Amino acid sequence: MSDDRRGARPETSTGTRAVPRAGARGETRDGARAGARAEAPFLELLSRGAPAEEYERPVLLARADGAGGEELAALERGKLLALRVRAELEGRRRREAELSALFETANDLAGLRDLDAVLHAIVQRARSLLGTEVAYLTLTDRKAGDTYMRVTEGSVSARFQQLRLGMGEGLGGLVTQTAMPYVTDNYFEDARFLHTRTIDAGVQEEGLVAILGVPLVLGTEVIGVLFAADRRARVFERGQIALLGSFAAHAAVAIDTANLLAETRAAFAELEAAKESIERSSEVHDRLTELVLHGGGVHEVASALSQVLNGRVEFCEAGDAPAGAAAQSRADGRAVRHGDDWVAAVSAGGEPLGALVLRDGPGLDPVDRRTLERAAMVTSLLLLARRFAGEAEQRVRGELLDDLLDAPDREPRLLRERAARLRADLDAPHVVLAARIDASAGAAGAGTEPERAADRQRLWSAASHLAATRQGLAAARDGGTVLLLPLGPSDTATGTARQVAGQLGAAVCAPVTVGASAPVDAPAARPGAVVAAYTEARRCLDALRAFGRSGEGAAADDFGFLGLLLGDARDIDGFVQRTVGPVVDYDARRGTDLVRTLDAYFACGMSPARTKDELHVHVNTVAQRLERVGRLLGPDWQSPARALEVQLALRLHRLSAGGG
């Protein structure tokens, strides 16, 4: 029946209409079956993710087998449909991978611990998703005003990895300057960028051709640029530019987060350091307070400080401390470096009292430096307390010296008893010294009467402290200060005067002139000798100032024959011995006539020719004798000043010997 139906062609109109309908349905079914057959190979290709070039294969095979035009057309339609489906699937997979990468990047940021690791991950993912050979990231250097390479992935050139791009230089410099993404499919042929020799050399060594750069924006500021690049010409799609921009946004957030974390850590570190500083300062303060309350002195404070600072701390008196460093420390109120040491000045009311010196100290951190400064403050308070406590003793010492000067007829026994209570021995040799701040040497001593009175008070205070440390006496007198100090076996009046001038000058920060008397053997046994010695010391003081030697110390012996006028002892024999004694002694030992030759030489106007006539000797004899005199008295004995002293000594020698 089916054969008849296929072969018969009814002629009636009804049959004619019916047959075409049956044929149309058959053709539709046939076309559907043909379409299904045409789509089958493409579905298999889609299922296994075949590359696009394989989709041409079913068409080529059908054409080779002699397929009809309808079948080939169906295969072409299937191919195009399959390729559209494939493209859609690949786009979705790509978007899924991009979203996954962005999600992973956001995840990295949430657990940010290492900024470098996060930036490396961003650059690696950008390179992988965009399918480029190289990806890299630069950051802006605000100080230098350019950008520098921070992270690279896929780079092989050391020169490229160390590139720096100025604003507007190269593609990256333009991105930084404009805050806009830029892309080029051939960098060296692109004239939009400012090409420099350094940048072009680095890019050429890396072999880059196509480059895409997007800005890292934080607020309104461009903090860097993220790049993707290939070593061949390439066109970057709009979606790839947007993707790289998303990674750049994540990188900017990572950098901002890292900076915030760094600032937070720094703030916590500062808080921790502040806490430690407070605890250590409190501990040091408690320890120093306990020392002071238990009667400790400055050396005990220095010892305790040595343990706290793990070093060797010493207290130096004002005259022994490094002058420059101590002055700077007083001016700044801070401990200062001095060579390998640290110096913290100890002062009160502008008066230097000394310094705490940390010997061979390493670089002090702020806590230890503040500890040294606080200890210096405690030391100054301790010294002031000791000074106030000792002022009563100083007044007693002053009263005893006043009695020696004003009432020399006091009972020696009573003087000895009072001196013993002050630990002074008035039966030992002493020297009387007159000291005064020099009013003409600067601001000290000049000015109003209250200022001069303050200077005198400071001088008396310093002199009293010096006298107490040396078991002597001191008193304010005649606008200055007078001291009575013991002399050791090797001490001299001159040496003591110079030493006291230096110590008092350093203590009051002004030149102090000191005149000394000849030694007084036993002040308690001869109180009147103290009065005469003070007069002599005053004369020496006035002579020093008259000769322009303010700020120095000297005794009558230092003025040569003028000392005969200054000193009450009128030590003529001593003057003669100091001046021409070696010549007199030489004549006595050798039986020579050097003294007589000297007398004749000066009497003849210092002319050797006339001297030989006066002595009736040869001129060579005179020359030899004068040469001997030069060896005995020194090469400058014929200078005007020395010659005058020698002549006076010769005259006094003749007078003392009974000659004319």
XYZ file of C-alpha atoms in Angstrom:
660
model
C 0.000 0.000 0.000
C 2.737 2.301 0.626
C 4.193 1.584 -2.809
C 0.863 2.436 -4.516
C 0.627 5.567 -2.477
C 4.077 6.636 -3.479
C 3.620 5.828 -7.211
C -0.087 6.879 -7.937
C -0.972 10.442 -8.867
C -4.814 10.916 -8.489
C -6.328 13.244 -11.014
C -9.304 14.434 -8.996
C -9.086 17.773 -7.398
C -9.628 16.303 -4.004
C -6.864 13.801 -4.490
C -4.612 16.437 -5.860
C -4.920 18.543 -2.716
C -4.521 15.555 -0.422
C -1.303 14.267 -1.943
C 0.670 17.490 -1.597
C -0.234 17.700 2.089
C 1.042 14.213 2.687
C 4.252 15.027 0.757
C 4.852 18.237 2.736
C 4.719 16.397 6.000
C 7.181 13.855 4.703
C 9.535 16.466 3.453
C 9.427 18.243 6.826
C 10.247 15.030 8.595
C 13.023 14.379 6.141
C 14.422 17.892 6.652
C 14.290 17.474 10.407
C 16.091 14.166 10.175
C 18.651 15.728 7.855
C 19.087 18.686 10.229
C 19.540 16.306 13.132
C 22.116 14.378 11.171
C 23.865 17.667 10.310
C 23.932 18.863 13.932
C 25.141 15.612 15.476
C 28.874 16.006 14.707
C 28.876 19.576 15.988
C 27.233 18.546 19.251
C 29.977 15.984 19.724
C 32.615 18.707 19.090
C 30.903 21.001 21.585
C 30.743 18.260 24.195
C 34.498 17.684 24.116
C 35.447 21.363 23.760
C 37.168 20.969 20.411
C 39.057 23.937 18.959
C 37.263 26.158 16.418
C 39.204 24.839 13.413
C 37.741 21.326 13.887
C 34.198 22.610 13.212
C 35.009 22.847 9.506
C 35.773 19.160 9.329
C 32.179 17.700 9.058
C 31.460 20.027 6.118
C 34.650 19.013 4.356
C 33.950 15.295 4.881
C 30.364 15.616 3.559
C 31.586 17.488 0.504
C 34.198 14.810 -0.104
C 31.493 12.082 0.128
C 29.418 13.832 -2.563
C 26.637 15.101 -0.320
C 23.906 17.127 -1.942
C 23.488 20.849 -1.652
C 20.705 20.569 0.906
C 22.826 18.444 3.192
C 25.815 20.737 2.814
C 23.632 23.762 3.571
C 22.356 22.040 6.699
C 25.919 21.294 7.789
C 26.924 24.937 7.245
C 23.984 26.086 9.346
C 24.904 23.593 12.064
C 28.485 24.714 12.004
C 27.602 28.384 12.425
C 25.140 27.606 15.186
C 27.711 25.414 16.977
C 30.386 28.092 16.711
C 27.995 30.651 18.198
C 27.214 28.278 21.045
C 30.931 27.592 21.510
C 31.734 31.309 21.642
C 28.961 31.850 24.182
C 30.220 28.996 26.340
C 33.802 30.237 26.165
C 32.684 33.762 27.074
C 30.812 32.390 30.069
C 33.787 30.267 31.111
C 36.062 33.269 30.740
C 33.736 35.475 32.792
C 33.488 32.713 35.378
C 37.303 32.493 35.563
C 37.587 36.269 35.819
C 34.999 36.412 38.575
C 36.727 33.542 40.341
C 40.092 35.333 40.088
C 38.582 38.568 41.368
C 36.943 36.669 44.218
C 40.255 35.002 45.103
C 41.992 38.390 45.007
C 39.355 39.872 47.317
C 39.860 36.841 49.555
C 43.611 37.520 49.629
C 42.938 41.116 50.602
C 40.666 40.034 53.438
C 43.502 38.017 54.948
C 46.274 40.420 53.967
C 49.512 39.717 55.795
C 52.206 40.381 53.214
C 51.744 43.193 50.684
C 54.379 41.780 48.321
C 52.618 38.409 48.208
C 49.254 40.011 47.395
C 50.735 42.201 44.632
C 52.528 39.226 43.126
C 49.262 37.252 43.132
C 47.434 40.102 41.366
C 50.110 40.401 38.685
C 50.212 36.611 38.173
C 46.427 36.392 37.779
C 46.321 39.340 35.393
C 48.958 37.711 33.217
C 47.172 34.360 33.273
C 43.663 35.652 32.507
C 44.725 38.081 29.796
C 47.013 35.439 28.329
C 50.005 37.804 28.073
C 53.650 36.894 28.259
C 54.514 39.596 30.798
C 52.632 41.500 33.529
C 54.090 44.068 35.888
C 53.171 46.802 38.369
C 54.810 50.164 39.102
C 54.323 52.478 42.100
C 54.635 56.255 42.384
C 57.596 57.746 44.282
C 56.329 61.069 45.643
C 59.769 62.277 46.703
C 61.462 61.530 43.372
C 58.407 62.575 41.322
C 58.447 59.410 39.161
C 57.356 55.760 39.203
C 59.434 52.655 39.814
C 59.030 48.942 39.052
C 57.618 47.077 42.060
C 56.456 43.624 40.839
C 57.125 41.757 37.557
C 55.895 38.411 36.238
C 57.382 36.806 33.150
C 60.146 39.417 32.828
C 63.663 38.271 31.900
C 65.520 41.608 31.619
C 67.279 43.025 34.696
C 67.374 46.466 33.081
C 63.612 46.380 32.520
C 62.987 45.275 36.125
C 64.871 48.345 37.406
C 63.227 50.966 35.178
C 61.973 54.280 36.547
C 59.469 56.315 34.522
C 59.108 60.063 34.911
C 55.717 61.731 34.721
C 54.579 61.678 31.088
C 57.430 59.399 29.971
C 56.520 56.224 28.140
C 53.105 54.598 28.290
C 53.253 54.169 32.086
C 54.234 57.785 32.676
C 51.303 58.917 30.568
C 48.893 56.673 32.497
C 50.207 58.089 35.799
C 49.929 61.649 34.571
C 46.411 61.363 33.078
C 44.882 58.704 35.382
C 43.495 57.020 32.215
C 44.180 53.539 30.757
C 46.330 53.426 27.618
C 46.953 50.577 25.188
C 49.234 50.152 22.184
C 49.532 47.217 19.812
C 53.078 48.305 18.817
C 54.908 50.411 21.398
C 57.852 51.533 19.290
C 55.641 52.730 16.430
C 53.233 54.603 18.715
C 53.946 58.357 18.701
C 51.496 59.190 21.495
C 54.120 58.481 24.157
C 57.259 60.380 25.064
C 59.995 57.912 24.188
C 63.211 58.159 26.188
C 66.450 56.312 25.590
C 66.388 54.624 29.007
C 62.796 53.410 28.815
C 63.028 52.310 25.187
C 66.243 50.397 25.912
C 64.572 48.522 28.777
C 61.429 47.731 26.784
C 63.523 46.624 23.792
C 65.721 44.392 25.941
C 62.565 42.769 27.352
C 61.244 42.438 23.783
C 57.795 43.916 24.477
C 55.579 45.093 21.599
C 51.928 45.321 22.716
C 51.355 46.956 26.112
C 48.214 47.720 28.136
C 48.468 49.942 31.218
C 45.703 50.900 33.685
C 46.053 53.287 36.673
C 46.001 52.292 40.336
C 43.767 54.990 41.779
C 43.316 55.706 45.482
C 40.760 58.454 45.966
C 41.852 61.064 43.472
C 45.523 60.082 43.486
C 47.275 57.734 41.061
C 49.596 55.601 43.166
C 50.817 53.284 40.391
C 50.116 51.452 37.132
C 49.276 47.790 36.356
C 50.495 46.477 32.980
C 49.922 43.482 30.732
C 52.229 43.096 27.724
C 53.130 40.721 24.868
C 56.279 40.277 22.804
C 54.198 40.366 19.604
C 51.683 42.744 18.097
C 48.243 42.273 19.646
C 44.913 44.058 20.061
C 43.540 44.137 23.617
C 39.737 43.870 23.772
C 37.507 46.165 25.776
C 36.676 43.381 28.232
C 40.383 42.722 28.862
C 40.978 46.396 29.583
C 38.072 46.359 32.059
C 39.418 43.183 33.691
C 42.879 44.629 34.154
C 41.250 47.752 35.604
C 39.466 45.560 38.180
C 42.767 44.003 39.185
C 44.282 47.475 39.455
C 41.470 48.524 41.790
C 42.218 45.497 43.980
C 45.937 46.333 43.956
C 45.176 49.909 45.074
C 43.027 48.567 47.919
C 45.816 46.151 48.895
C 48.377 48.936 49.033
C 46.040 51.178 51.030
C 45.243 48.344 53.434
C 48.926 47.538 53.863
C 49.707 51.185 54.575
C 46.928 51.352 57.140
C 48.192 48.161 58.767
C 51.735 49.573 58.848
C 50.476 52.770 60.446
C 48.478 50.759 62.963
C 51.482 48.606 63.830
C 53.616 51.741 64.192
C 50.993 53.288 66.468
C 50.889 50.121 68.592
C 54.697 50.086 68.725
C 54.728 53.709 69.862
C 52.127 52.944 72.518
C 54.169 49.977 73.682
C 57.330 52.097 73.766
C 55.477 54.821 75.658
C 54.233 52.252 78.144
C 57.748 50.887 78.586
C 59.088 54.423 78.947
C 56.557 55.232 81.660
C 57.318 52.021 83.531
C 61.095 52.474 83.302
C 60.894 56.146 84.182
C 58.743 55.311 87.189
C 61.195 52.635 88.278
C 64.187 54.971 87.915
C 62.325 57.774 89.689
C 61.467 55.491 92.621
C 65.037 54.259 92.841
C 66.561 57.753 92.792
C 63.995 59.024 95.296
C 64.870 56.197 97.656
C 68.553 57.029 97.306
C 67.977 60.688 98.140
C 65.721 59.893 101.107
C 68.361 57.582 102.539
C 71.031 60.267 102.337
C 72.721 59.146 99.147
C 75.037 61.521 97.304
C 75.774 62.285 93.671
C 78.142 59.353 93.371
C 75.462 56.958 94.619
C 73.106 58.394 92.002
C 75.766 57.842 89.313
C 76.285 54.249 90.505
C 72.553 53.482 90.388
C 72.304 55.063 86.954
C 75.202 52.899 85.726
C 73.160 49.798 86.534
C 70.014 51.120 84.837
C 71.824 52.206 81.644
C 74.236 49.261 81.598
C 77.201 51.631 81.351
C 79.662 53.610 83.448
C 78.205 56.913 84.657
C 80.392 59.479 86.438
C 79.661 62.819 88.047
C 82.128 65.534 87.018
C 82.535 68.866 88.768
C 81.905 72.014 86.748
C 85.604 72.531 86.066
C 86.209 68.922 85.014
C 83.193 68.356 82.735
C 83.613 68.723 78.932
C 82.979 72.460 78.608
C 81.458 72.555 75.128
C 79.166 69.553 75.598
C 78.069 70.717 79.060
C 77.256 74.204 77.729
C 75.215 72.747 74.853
C 73.382 70.442 77.242
C 72.527 73.377 79.527
C 71.274 75.409 76.550
C 69.183 72.584 75.045
C 68.073 70.965 78.277
C 69.004 67.593 76.735
C 71.786 65.059 77.033
C 74.246 65.506 74.148
C 76.795 63.295 72.430
C 80.479 64.038 73.100
C 82.726 61.670 71.192
C 81.914 58.201 72.553
C 80.293 59.670 75.694
C 76.922 61.184 76.596
C 76.878 64.362 78.711
C 73.924 65.687 80.722
C 74.585 69.048 82.386
C 73.823 69.496 86.076
C 72.886 73.123 86.738
C 70.595 75.317 88.811
C 69.436 78.821 87.966
C 71.927 79.071 85.116
C 74.836 78.129 87.393
C 76.748 75.041 86.200
C 77.188 72.520 88.999
C 78.809 69.785 86.941
C 77.642 67.026 84.602
C 76.700 63.361 84.501
C 78.859 61.615 81.893
C 77.985 58.190 80.459
C 81.357 56.813 79.376
C 81.662 54.903 76.095
C 77.868 54.914 75.839
C 76.191 53.352 72.798
C 73.451 55.197 70.945
C 70.852 55.881 73.629
C 67.217 55.267 72.809
C 64.779 58.040 73.826
C 63.893 56.243 77.075
C 67.507 55.892 78.253
C 68.337 59.418 77.148
C 65.404 60.779 79.139
C 66.534 58.682 82.106
C 69.989 60.284 81.994
C 68.435 63.755 81.770
C 66.104 63.080 84.698
C 69.006 61.798 86.769
C 70.892 65.032 86.015
C 67.891 66.988 87.307
C 67.768 64.888 90.477
C 71.513 65.410 90.903
C 71.120 69.187 90.625
C 68.371 69.129 93.265
C 70.560 66.961 95.482
C 73.497 69.347 95.124
C 71.269 72.322 95.888
C 69.976 70.578 98.974
C 73.534 69.854 100.062
C 74.453 73.458 99.335
C 71.602 74.842 101.403
C 72.494 72.483 104.220
C 76.114 73.593 104.007
C 75.414 77.320 103.870
C 75.198 77.423 107.648
C 78.622 75.809 107.831
C 79.896 78.246 105.216
C 78.675 81.182 107.252
C 80.492 79.791 110.259
C 83.644 79.467 108.165
C 83.184 83.044 106.997
C 82.749 84.285 110.548
C 85.948 82.530 111.635
C 87.918 84.126 108.786
C 86.349 87.516 109.549
C 87.554 87.175 113.142
C 91.076 86.364 111.954
C 91.077 89.516 109.810
C 89.184 91.886 112.091
C 90.268 90.732 115.555
C 93.794 89.349 115.283
C 94.165 89.471 119.058
C 91.737 86.602 119.618
C 92.836 83.744 121.838
C 94.645 81.174 119.608
C 93.150 78.276 121.600
C 89.614 79.417 120.848
C 90.493 79.858 117.170
C 91.857 76.308 117.020
C 88.734 74.856 118.650
C 86.414 76.643 116.235
C 88.571 75.543 113.275
C 88.590 71.921 114.480
C 84.770 71.833 114.415
C 85.035 72.833 110.746
C 87.739 70.206 110.056
C 90.301 72.969 109.417
C 93.884 72.875 110.739
C 95.067 76.447 111.382
C 98.476 75.255 112.580
C 99.408 74.107 109.056
C 100.810 76.436 106.336
C 98.096 78.403 104.513
C 97.860 80.948 101.737
C 95.500 83.928 101.660
C 93.796 84.613 98.321
C 91.782 87.642 97.241
C 89.296 86.896 94.403
C 87.016 89.137 92.406
C 84.827 88.825 89.304
C 86.346 91.056 86.642
C 83.775 93.738 85.825
C 85.538 94.779 82.620
C 85.692 91.348 81.010
C 82.090 91.025 79.941
C 78.612 91.062 81.314
C 79.606 89.493 84.607
C 80.080 92.185 87.235
C 78.731 94.896 84.962
C 75.218 96.253 84.960
C 72.995 97.391 87.782
C 73.823 97.144 91.458
C 71.397 94.211 91.975
C 73.192 92.353 89.177
C 76.593 93.054 90.699
C 75.305 91.955 94.097
C 74.074 88.692 92.532
C 77.507 88.130 90.985
C 79.215 88.697 94.322
C 76.818 86.247 95.956
C 77.575 83.607 93.313
C 81.309 84.138 93.773
C 81.037 83.835 97.554
C 78.924 80.692 97.219
C 81.397 79.075 94.843
C 84.393 80.125 96.979
C 82.717 78.791 100.131
C 82.082 75.464 98.449
C 85.714 75.311 97.297
C 86.983 76.199 100.778
C 84.807 73.515 102.372
C 86.119 70.816 100.019
C 89.733 71.811 100.809
C 89.271 72.283 104.586
C 89.805 76.022 104.290
C 87.855 79.207 105.041
C 86.120 81.770 102.827
C 84.323 85.080 103.408
C 82.835 87.908 101.359
C 84.964 91.035 101.699
C 85.675 94.349 99.941
C 83.410 93.615 96.948
C 85.025 90.243 96.386
C 85.927 87.105 98.296
C 88.861 86.165 100.506
C 89.979 82.559 100.994
C 92.355 80.955 103.463
C 93.438 77.604 102.003
C 95.967 75.065 103.324
C 99.125 74.407 101.317
C 100.325 70.874 100.675
C 104.018 69.932 100.648
C 104.298 70.474 96.893
C 101.861 73.406 96.637
C 102.962 76.967 95.895
C 101.154 80.257 96.282
C 101.306 80.869 92.527
C 99.989 77.429 91.597
C 97.154 77.679 94.118
C 96.149 81.142 92.819
C 95.996 79.935 89.223
C 94.043 76.814 90.157
C 91.515 78.761 92.219
C 91.066 81.339 89.429
C 90.217 78.557 86.975
C 87.829 76.747 89.320
C 85.945 79.854 90.415
C 85.774 81.182 86.836
C 84.219 77.918 85.663
C 81.777 77.908 88.583
C 80.438 81.420 87.974
C 80.864 81.415 84.161
C 82.900 84.631 84.272
C 86.587 85.594 84.558
C 87.727 85.603 88.182
C 91.038 87.280 89.082
C 92.916 85.889 92.104
C 95.891 87.387 93.961
C 97.819 85.277 96.467
C 99.965 86.126 99.459
C 103.187 84.557 100.549
C 102.596 81.417 102.679
C 101.469 81.938 106.284
C 103.031 79.238 108.469
C 100.451 78.933 111.286
C 97.452 81.304 111.130
C 96.156 80.301 114.577
C 99.484 81.144 116.241
C 99.952 84.376 114.245
C 96.504 85.865 113.483
C 98.142 89.205 112.654
C 100.048 87.570 109.793
C 96.707 86.749 108.146
C 95.824 90.452 108.028
C 99.154 91.344 106.392
C 98.820 88.419 103.969
C 95.363 89.615 102.917
C 96.770 93.086 102.195
C 99.501 91.513 100.064
C 96.956 89.342 98.192
C 94.861 92.449 97.484
C 97.922 94.221 96.047
C 98.605 91.274 93.729
C 94.948 91.248 92.653
C 95.066 94.969 91.826
C 98.369 94.533 89.970
C 96.950 91.727 87.814
C 94.010 93.876 86.799
C 96.240 96.912 86.183
C 98.487 94.849 83.900
C 95.468 93.598 81.899
C 95.726 90.052 83.263
C 92.145 89.759 84.463
C 90.909 86.236 84.934
C 94.374 84.963 85.979
C 95.953 84.048 89.304
C 99.373 85.116 90.591
C 101.470 85.779 93.702
C 104.014 88.509 94.426
C 106.868 86.283 93.227
C 105.385 86.316 89.710
C 105.983 90.084 89.338
C 109.768 90.025 89.581
C 111.231 93.069 91.341
C 107.694 94.555 91.478
C 106.953 91.813 93.942
C 109.169 93.638 96.396
C 106.684 96.498 96.275
C 103.622 94.245 96.437
C 104.715 91.912 99.201
C 104.784 92.859 102.863
C 107.591 90.417 103.580
C 110.054 92.367 101.379
C 111.979 89.154 100.650
C 115.107 90.816 99.241
C 117.292 87.744 99.641
C 114.702 85.652 97.860
C 114.513 88.139 94.961
C 118.332 88.224 94.634
C 118.538 84.443 94.743
C 115.827 83.981 92.112
C 117.369 86.599 89.790
C 121.197 86.256 89.979
C 121.603 83.426 92.507
C 123.076 80.978 89.954
C 125.851 83.495 89.079
C 126.652 84.288 92.741
C 126.756 80.569 93.581
C 128.997 79.858 90.561
C 131.518 82.510 91.709
C 131.445 81.078 95.228
C 132.164 77.557 93.992
C 134.678 78.354 91.253
C 136.306 81.558 92.501
C 135.394 83.364 89.263
C 134.473 87.032 88.720
C 131.169 86.692 86.908
C 129.331 89.066 89.313
C 132.032 91.744 88.958
C 132.009 91.265 85.182
C 128.238 91.779 85.140
C 128.542 94.981 87.226
C 131.192 96.358 84.844
C 129.215 95.258 81.763
C 126.102 97.185 82.833
C 128.184 100.145 84.057
C 129.819 100.352 80.602
C 126.474 100.483 78.789
C 126.560 96.775 77.937
C 129.633 97.289 75.693
C 132.125 94.382 75.763
C 134.933 96.616 74.405
C 134.563 99.178 77.198
C 134.060 96.399 79.749
C 137.454 94.818 78.925
C 139.107 98.200 79.500
C 137.308 98.549 82.843
C 138.398 95.057 83.931
C 141.819 95.175 82.217
C 141.223 91.843 80.504
C 141.068 90.728 76.895
C 137.776 91.195 75.057
C 137.583 87.435 74.455
C 137.660 86.928 78.225
C 134.677 89.247 78.584
C 132.833 87.361 75.836
C 133.520 83.999 77.490
C 132.308 85.253 80.878
C 129.113 86.700 79.369
C 128.505 83.419 77.558
C 128.778 81.599 80.903
C 126.304 84.076 82.433
C 123.896 83.337 79.583
C 124.066 79.601 80.321
C 123.394 80.263 84.023
C 120.582 82.846 83.703
C 119.006 81.866 80.404
C 119.290 83.238 76.856
C 116.955 86.211 77.485
C 118.916 87.700 80.382
C 119.882 90.766 78.271
C 116.279 91.575 77.280
C 115.159 94.958 78.676
C 112.877 93.497 81.366
C 115.328 90.840 82.523
C 118.308 93.214 82.342
C 116.507 95.672 84.634
C 115.820 92.919 87.200
C 119.407 91.646 86.976
C 120.831 95.130 87.575
C 118.500 95.671 90.564
C 119.431 92.266 92.008
C 123.154 93.034 91.576
C 122.690 96.377 93.401
C 120.779 94.707 96.267
C 123.439 91.980 96.427
C 126.186 94.570 96.822
C 124.173 96.420 99.488
C 123.466 93.263 101.456
C 127.167 92.362 101.218
C 128.151 95.774 102.569
C 129.456 97.105 99.260
C 128.730 100.532 97.715
